[in-house]
Amino acid sequence: MIIPENIEELATYVQSEGRTVFFFTADWCGDCRFIQPSLPEIEARNPNFTFIQVDRDAYLDLAKRWDVYGIPSLVVLEKGHEIGRLVNRNRKTKSEINDFLASLN
């Protein structure tokens, strides 16, 4: 999981060629901490995606612009265009995320 240092670095991933999963999270989010241990396995199972961790509080303007109010949430872009989103305030499971990503192939 890539953790950008600043908004400029984050912006480079928005326009990247491949499929990029922006995983919106926050330190205080219990549901985010619940799924965190499963993320390496999710990444390994979905090698066609690049995973970017976005601290919703640090990038609040981006979260608002992308209508991400509930976390954890995932927004998937390809060449700067959104191709899918799993955005709600519900707890995400490993199988739910894997199914969501598989549906984008």
JSON list of C-alpha atoms in Angstrom, two decimals:
[
{"chain": "A", "resi": 1, "resn": "MET", "atom": "CA", "xyz": [0.00, 0.00, 0.00]},
{"chain": "A", "resi": 2, "resn": "ILE", "atom": "CA", "xyz": [1.41, 3.33, -1.05]},
{"chain": "A", "resi": 3, "resn": "ILE", "atom": "CA", "xyz": [0.99, 6.21, 1.40]},
{"chain": "A", "resi": 4, "resn": "PRO", "atom": "CA", "xyz": [1.52, 9.55, -0.36]},
{"chain": "A", "resi": 5, "resn": "GLU", "atom": "CA", "xyz": [3.52, 12.22, 1.44]},
{"chain": "A", "resi": 6, "resn": "ASN", "atom": "CA", "xyz": [1.56, 15.17, 0.01]},
{"chain": "A", "resi": 7, "resn": "ILE", "atom": "CA", "xyz": [-1.24, 16.18, -2.36]},
{"chain": "A", "resi": 8, "resn": "GLU", "atom": "CA", "xyz": [1.19, 16.56, -5.27]},
{"chain": "A", "resi": 9, "resn": "GLU", "atom": "CA", "xyz": [2.33, 12.95, -4.94]},
{"chain": "A", "resi": 10, "resn": "LEU", "atom": "CA", "xyz": [-1.27, 11.82, -4.55]},
{"chain": "A", "resi": 11, "resn": "ALA", "atom": "CA", "xyz": [-2.19, 13.67, -7.76]},
{"chain": "A", "resi": 12, "resn": "THR", "atom": "CA", "xyz": [0.37, 11.69, -9.74]},
{"chain": "A", "resi": 13, "resn": "TYR", "atom": "CA", "xyz": [-1.54, 8.50, -8.97]},
{"chain": "A", "resi": 14, "resn": "VAL", "atom": "CA", "xyz": [-4.84, 9.99, -10.15]},
{"chain": "A", "resi": 15, "resn": "GLN", "atom": "CA", "xyz": [-3.54, 10.21, -13.73]},
{"chain": "A", "resi": 16, "resn": "SER", "atom": "CA", "xyz": [-1.58, 6.94, -13.71]},
{"chain": "A", "resi": 17, "resn": "GLU", "atom": "CA", "xyz": [-2.03, 4.49, -16.58]},
{"chain": "A", "resi": 18, "resn": "GLY", "atom": "CA", "xyz": [-3.15, 1.45, -14.59]},
{"chain": "A", "resi": 19, "resn": "ARG", "atom": "CA", "xyz": [-6.05, 0.86, -12.28]},
{"chain": "A", "resi": 20, "resn": "THR", "atom": "CA", "xyz": [-5.59, 2.61, -8.96]},
{"chain": "A", "resi": 21, "resn": "VAL", "atom": "CA", "xyz": [-7.56, 1.95, -5.79]},
{"chain": "A", "resi": 22, "resn": "PHE", "atom": "CA", "xyz": [-7.76, 4.92, -3.45]},
{"chain": "A", "resi": 23, "resn": "PHE", "atom": "CA", "xyz": [-8.47, 3.53, 0.00]},
{"chain": "A", "resi": 24, "resn": "PHE", "atom": "CA", "xyz": [-9.88, 6.31, 2.19]},
{"chain": "A", "resi": 25, "resn": "THR", "atom": "CA", "xyz": [-9.28, 5.74, 5.87]},
{"chain": "A", "resi": 26, "resn": "ALA", "atom": "CA", "xyz": [-8.56, 7.53, 9.17]},
{"chain": "A", "resi": 27, "resn": "ASP", "atom": "CA", "xyz": [-6.66, 6.64, 12.33]},
{"chain": "A", "resi": 28, "resn": "TRP", "atom": "CA", "xyz": [-9.75, 6.99, 14.52]},
{"chain": "A", "resi": 29, "resn": "CYS", "atom": "CA", "xyz": [-11.95, 4.75, 12.30]},
{"chain": "A", "resi": 30, "resn": "GLY", "atom": "CA", "xyz": [-12.71, 1.40, 13.93]},
{"chain": "A", "resi": 31, "resn": "ASP", "atom": "CA", "xyz": [-13.99, -0.16, 10.72]},
{"chain": "A", "resi": 32, "resn": "CYS", "atom": "CA", "xyz": [-10.78, 0.95, 8.97]},
{"chain": "A", "resi": 33, "resn": "ARG", "atom": "CA", "xyz": [-8.69, -0.75, 11.65]},
{"chain": "A", "resi": 34, "resn": "PHE", "atom": "CA", "xyz": [-10.85, -3.88, 11.23]},
{"chain": "A", "resi": 35, "resn": "ILE", "atom": "CA", "xyz": [-9.99, -4.28, 7.52]},
{"chain": "A", "resi": 36, "resn": "GLN", "atom": "CA", "xyz": [-6.37, -3.04, 7.76]},
{"chain": "A", "resi": 37, "resn": "PRO", "atom": "CA", "xyz": [-4.84, -6.48, 8.56]},
{"chain": "A", "resi": 38, "resn": "SER", "atom": "CA", "xyz": [-6.51, -7.94, 5.43]},
{"chain": "A", "resi": 39, "resn": "LEU", "atom": "CA", "xyz": [-5.18, -5.30, 3.03]},
{"chain": "A", "resi": 40, "resn": "PRO", "atom": "CA", "xyz": [-1.89, -7.09, 2.16]},
{"chain": "A", "resi": 41, "resn": "GLU", "atom": "CA", "xyz": [-3.86, -10.20, 1.20]},
{"chain": "A", "resi": 42, "resn": "ILE", "atom": "CA", "xyz": [-6.35, -8.11, -0.81]},
{"chain": "A", "resi": 43, "resn": "GLU", "atom": "CA", "xyz": [-3.46, -6.45, -2.63]},
{"chain": "A", "resi": 44, "resn": "ALA", "atom": "CA", "xyz": [-1.82, -9.81, -3.36]},
{"chain": "A", "resi": 45, "resn": "ARG", "atom": "CA", "xyz": [-5.07, -11.21, -4.74]},
{"chain": "A", "resi": 46, "resn": "ASN", "atom": "CA", "xyz": [-5.56, -8.15, -6.98]},
{"chain": "A", "resi": 47, "resn": "PRO", "atom": "CA", "xyz": [-2.18, -7.53, -8.65]},
{"chain": "A", "resi": 48, "resn": "ASN", "atom": "CA", "xyz": [-3.78, -5.57, -11.52]},
{"chain": "A", "resi": 49, "resn": "PHE", "atom": "CA", "xyz": [-4.43, -2.68, -9.13]},
{"chain": "A", "resi": 50, "resn": "THR", "atom": "CA", "xyz": [-2.17, -0.18, -7.39]},
{"chain": "A", "resi": 51, "resn": "PHE", "atom": "CA", "xyz": [-3.37, 0.58, -3.87]},
{"chain": "A", "resi": 52, "resn": "ILE", "atom": "CA", "xyz": [-3.06, 4.08, -2.42]},
{"chain": "A", "resi": 53, "resn": "GLN", "atom": "CA", "xyz": [-3.94, 4.81, 1.20]},
{"chain": "A", "resi": 54, "resn": "VAL", "atom": "CA", "xyz": [-5.60, 8.20, 1.59]},
{"chain": "A", "resi": 55, "resn": "ASP", "atom": "CA", "xyz": [-5.97, 9.67, 5.06]},
{"chain": "A", "resi": 56, "resn": "ARG", "atom": "CA", "xyz": [-9.41, 11.22, 4.79]},
{"chain": "A", "resi": 57, "resn": "ASP", "atom": "CA", "xyz": [-8.64, 13.81, 7.44]},
{"chain": "A", "resi": 58, "resn": "ALA", "atom": "CA", "xyz": [-5.37, 14.89, 5.81]},
{"chain": "A", "resi": 59, "resn": "TYR", "atom": "CA", "xyz": [-7.02, 15.11, 2.38]},
{"chain": "A", "resi": 60, "resn": "LEU", "atom": "CA", "xyz": [-10.48, 16.28, 3.42]},
{"chain": "A", "resi": 61, "resn": "ASP", "atom": "CA", "xyz": [-10.90, 18.55, 0.38]},
{"chain": "A", "resi": 62, "resn": "LEU", "atom": "CA", "xyz": [-10.26, 15.60, -1.93]},
{"chain": "A", "resi": 63, "resn": "ALA", "atom": "CA", "xyz": [-12.67, 13.41, 0.02]},
{"chain": "A", "resi": 64, "resn": "LYS", "atom": "CA", "xyz": [-15.36, 16.08, -0.30]},
{"chain": "A", "resi": 65, "resn": "ARG", "atom": "CA", "xyz": [-14.66, 16.60, -4.01]},
{"chain": "A", "resi": 66, "resn": "TRP", "atom": "CA", "xyz": [-14.99, 12.85, -4.59]},
{"chain": "A", "resi": 67, "resn": "ASP", "atom": "CA", "xyz": [-18.09, 12.58, -2.32]},
{"chain": "A", "resi": 68, "resn": "VAL", "atom": "CA", "xyz": [-16.36, 10.29, 0.15]},
{"chain": "A", "resi": 69, "resn": "TYR", "atom": "CA", "xyz": [-18.02, 10.89, 3.48]},
{"chain": "A", "resi": 70, "resn": "GLY", "atom": "CA", "xyz": [-18.14, 7.39, 4.97]},
{"chain": "A", "resi": 71, "resn": "ILE", "atom": "CA", "xyz": [-14.99, 5.41, 5.60]},
{"chain": "A", "resi": 72, "resn": "PRO", "atom": "CA", "xyz": [-13.44, 3.03, 4.89]},
{"chain": "A", "resi": 73, "resn": "SER", "atom": "CA", "xyz": [-14.22, 3.62, 1.24]},
{"chain": "A", "resi": 74, "resn": "LEU", "atom": "CA", "xyz": [-12.60, 2.75, -2.06]},
{"chain": "A", "resi": 75, "resn": "VAL", "atom": "CA", "xyz": [-12.57, 4.76, -5.27]},
{"chain": "A", "resi": 76, "resn": "VAL", "atom": "CA", "xyz": [-11.01, 3.14, -8.32]},
{"chain": "A", "resi": 77, "resn": "LEU", "atom": "CA", "xyz": [-9.61, 5.20, -11.18]},
{"chain": "A", "resi": 78, "resn": "GLU", "atom": "CA", "xyz": [-8.08, 4.27, -14.51]},
{"chain": "A", "resi": 79, "resn": "LYS", "atom": "CA", "xyz": [-6.29, 7.00, -16.46]},
{"chain": "A", "resi": 80, "resn": "GLY", "atom": "CA", "xyz": [-7.97, 9.65, -14.33]},
{"chain": "A", "resi": 81, "resn": "HIS", "atom": "CA", "xyz": [-11.50, 8.31, -14.82]},
{"chain": "A", "resi": 82, "resn": "GLU", "atom": "CA", "xyz": [-13.55, 6.67, -12.11]},
{"chain": "A", "resi": 83, "resn": "ILE", "atom": "CA", "xyz": [-14.42, 3.08, -12.97]},
{"chain": "A", "resi": 84, "resn": "GLY", "atom": "CA", "xyz": [-15.87, 2.01, -9.62]},
{"chain": "A", "resi": 85, "resn": "ARG", "atom": "CA", "xyz": [-16.50, 2.92, -6.02]},
{"chain": "A", "resi": 86, "resn": "LEU", "atom": "CA", "xyz": [-17.34, 1.19, -2.81]},
{"chain": "A", "resi": 87, "resn": "VAL", "atom": "CA", "xyz": [-18.27, 4.22, -0.76]},
{"chain": "A", "resi": 88, "resn": "ASN", "atom": "CA", "xyz": [-20.45, 4.02, 2.31]},
{"chain": "A", "resi": 89, "resn": "ARG", "atom": "CA", "xyz": [-20.09, 4.12, 6.05]},
{"chain": "A", "resi": 90, "resn": "ASN", "atom": "CA", "xyz": [-20.45, 0.36, 6.52]},
{"chain": "A", "resi": 91, "resn": "ARG", "atom": "CA", "xyz": [-17.69, -2.00, 7.64]},
{"chain": "A", "resi": 92, "resn": "LYS", "atom": "CA", "xyz": [-16.05, -3.65, 4.64]},
{"chain": "A", "resi": 93, "resn": "THR", "atom": "CA", "xyz": [-15.06, -7.31, 4.59]},
{"chain": "A", "resi": 94, "resn": "LYS", "atom": "CA", "xyz": [-12.18, -8.88, 2.71]},
{"chain": "A", "resi": 95, "resn": "SER", "atom": "CA", "xyz": [-14.56, -10.87, 0.51]},
{"chain": "A", "resi": 96, "resn": "GLU", "atom": "CA", "xyz": [-16.71, -7.80, -0.21]},
{"chain": "A", "resi": 97, "resn": "ILE", "atom": "CA", "xyz": [-13.66, -5.82, -1.35]},
{"chain": "A", "resi": 98, "resn": "ASN", "atom": "CA", "xyz": [-12.32, -8.72, -3.44]},
{"chain": "A", "resi": 99, "resn": "ASP", "atom": "CA", "xyz": [-15.73, -9.20, -5.07]},
{"chain": "A", "resi": 100, "resn": "PHE", "atom": "CA", "xyz": [-15.96, -5.48, -5.80]},
{"chain": "A", "resi": 101, "resn": "LEU", "atom": "CA", "xyz": [-12.52, -5.41, -7.43]},
{"chain": "A", "resi": 102, "resn": "ALA", "atom": "CA", "xyz": [-13.25, -8.59, -9.41]},
{"chain": "A", "resi": 103, "resn": "SER", "atom": "CA", "xyz": [-16.38, -6.93, -10.79]},
{"chain": "A", "resi": 104, "resn": "LEU", "atom": "CA", "xyz": [-14.18, -4.24, -12.37]},
{"chain": "A", "resi": 105, "resn": "ASN", "atom": "CA", "xyz": [-12.21, -6.71, -14.50]}
]
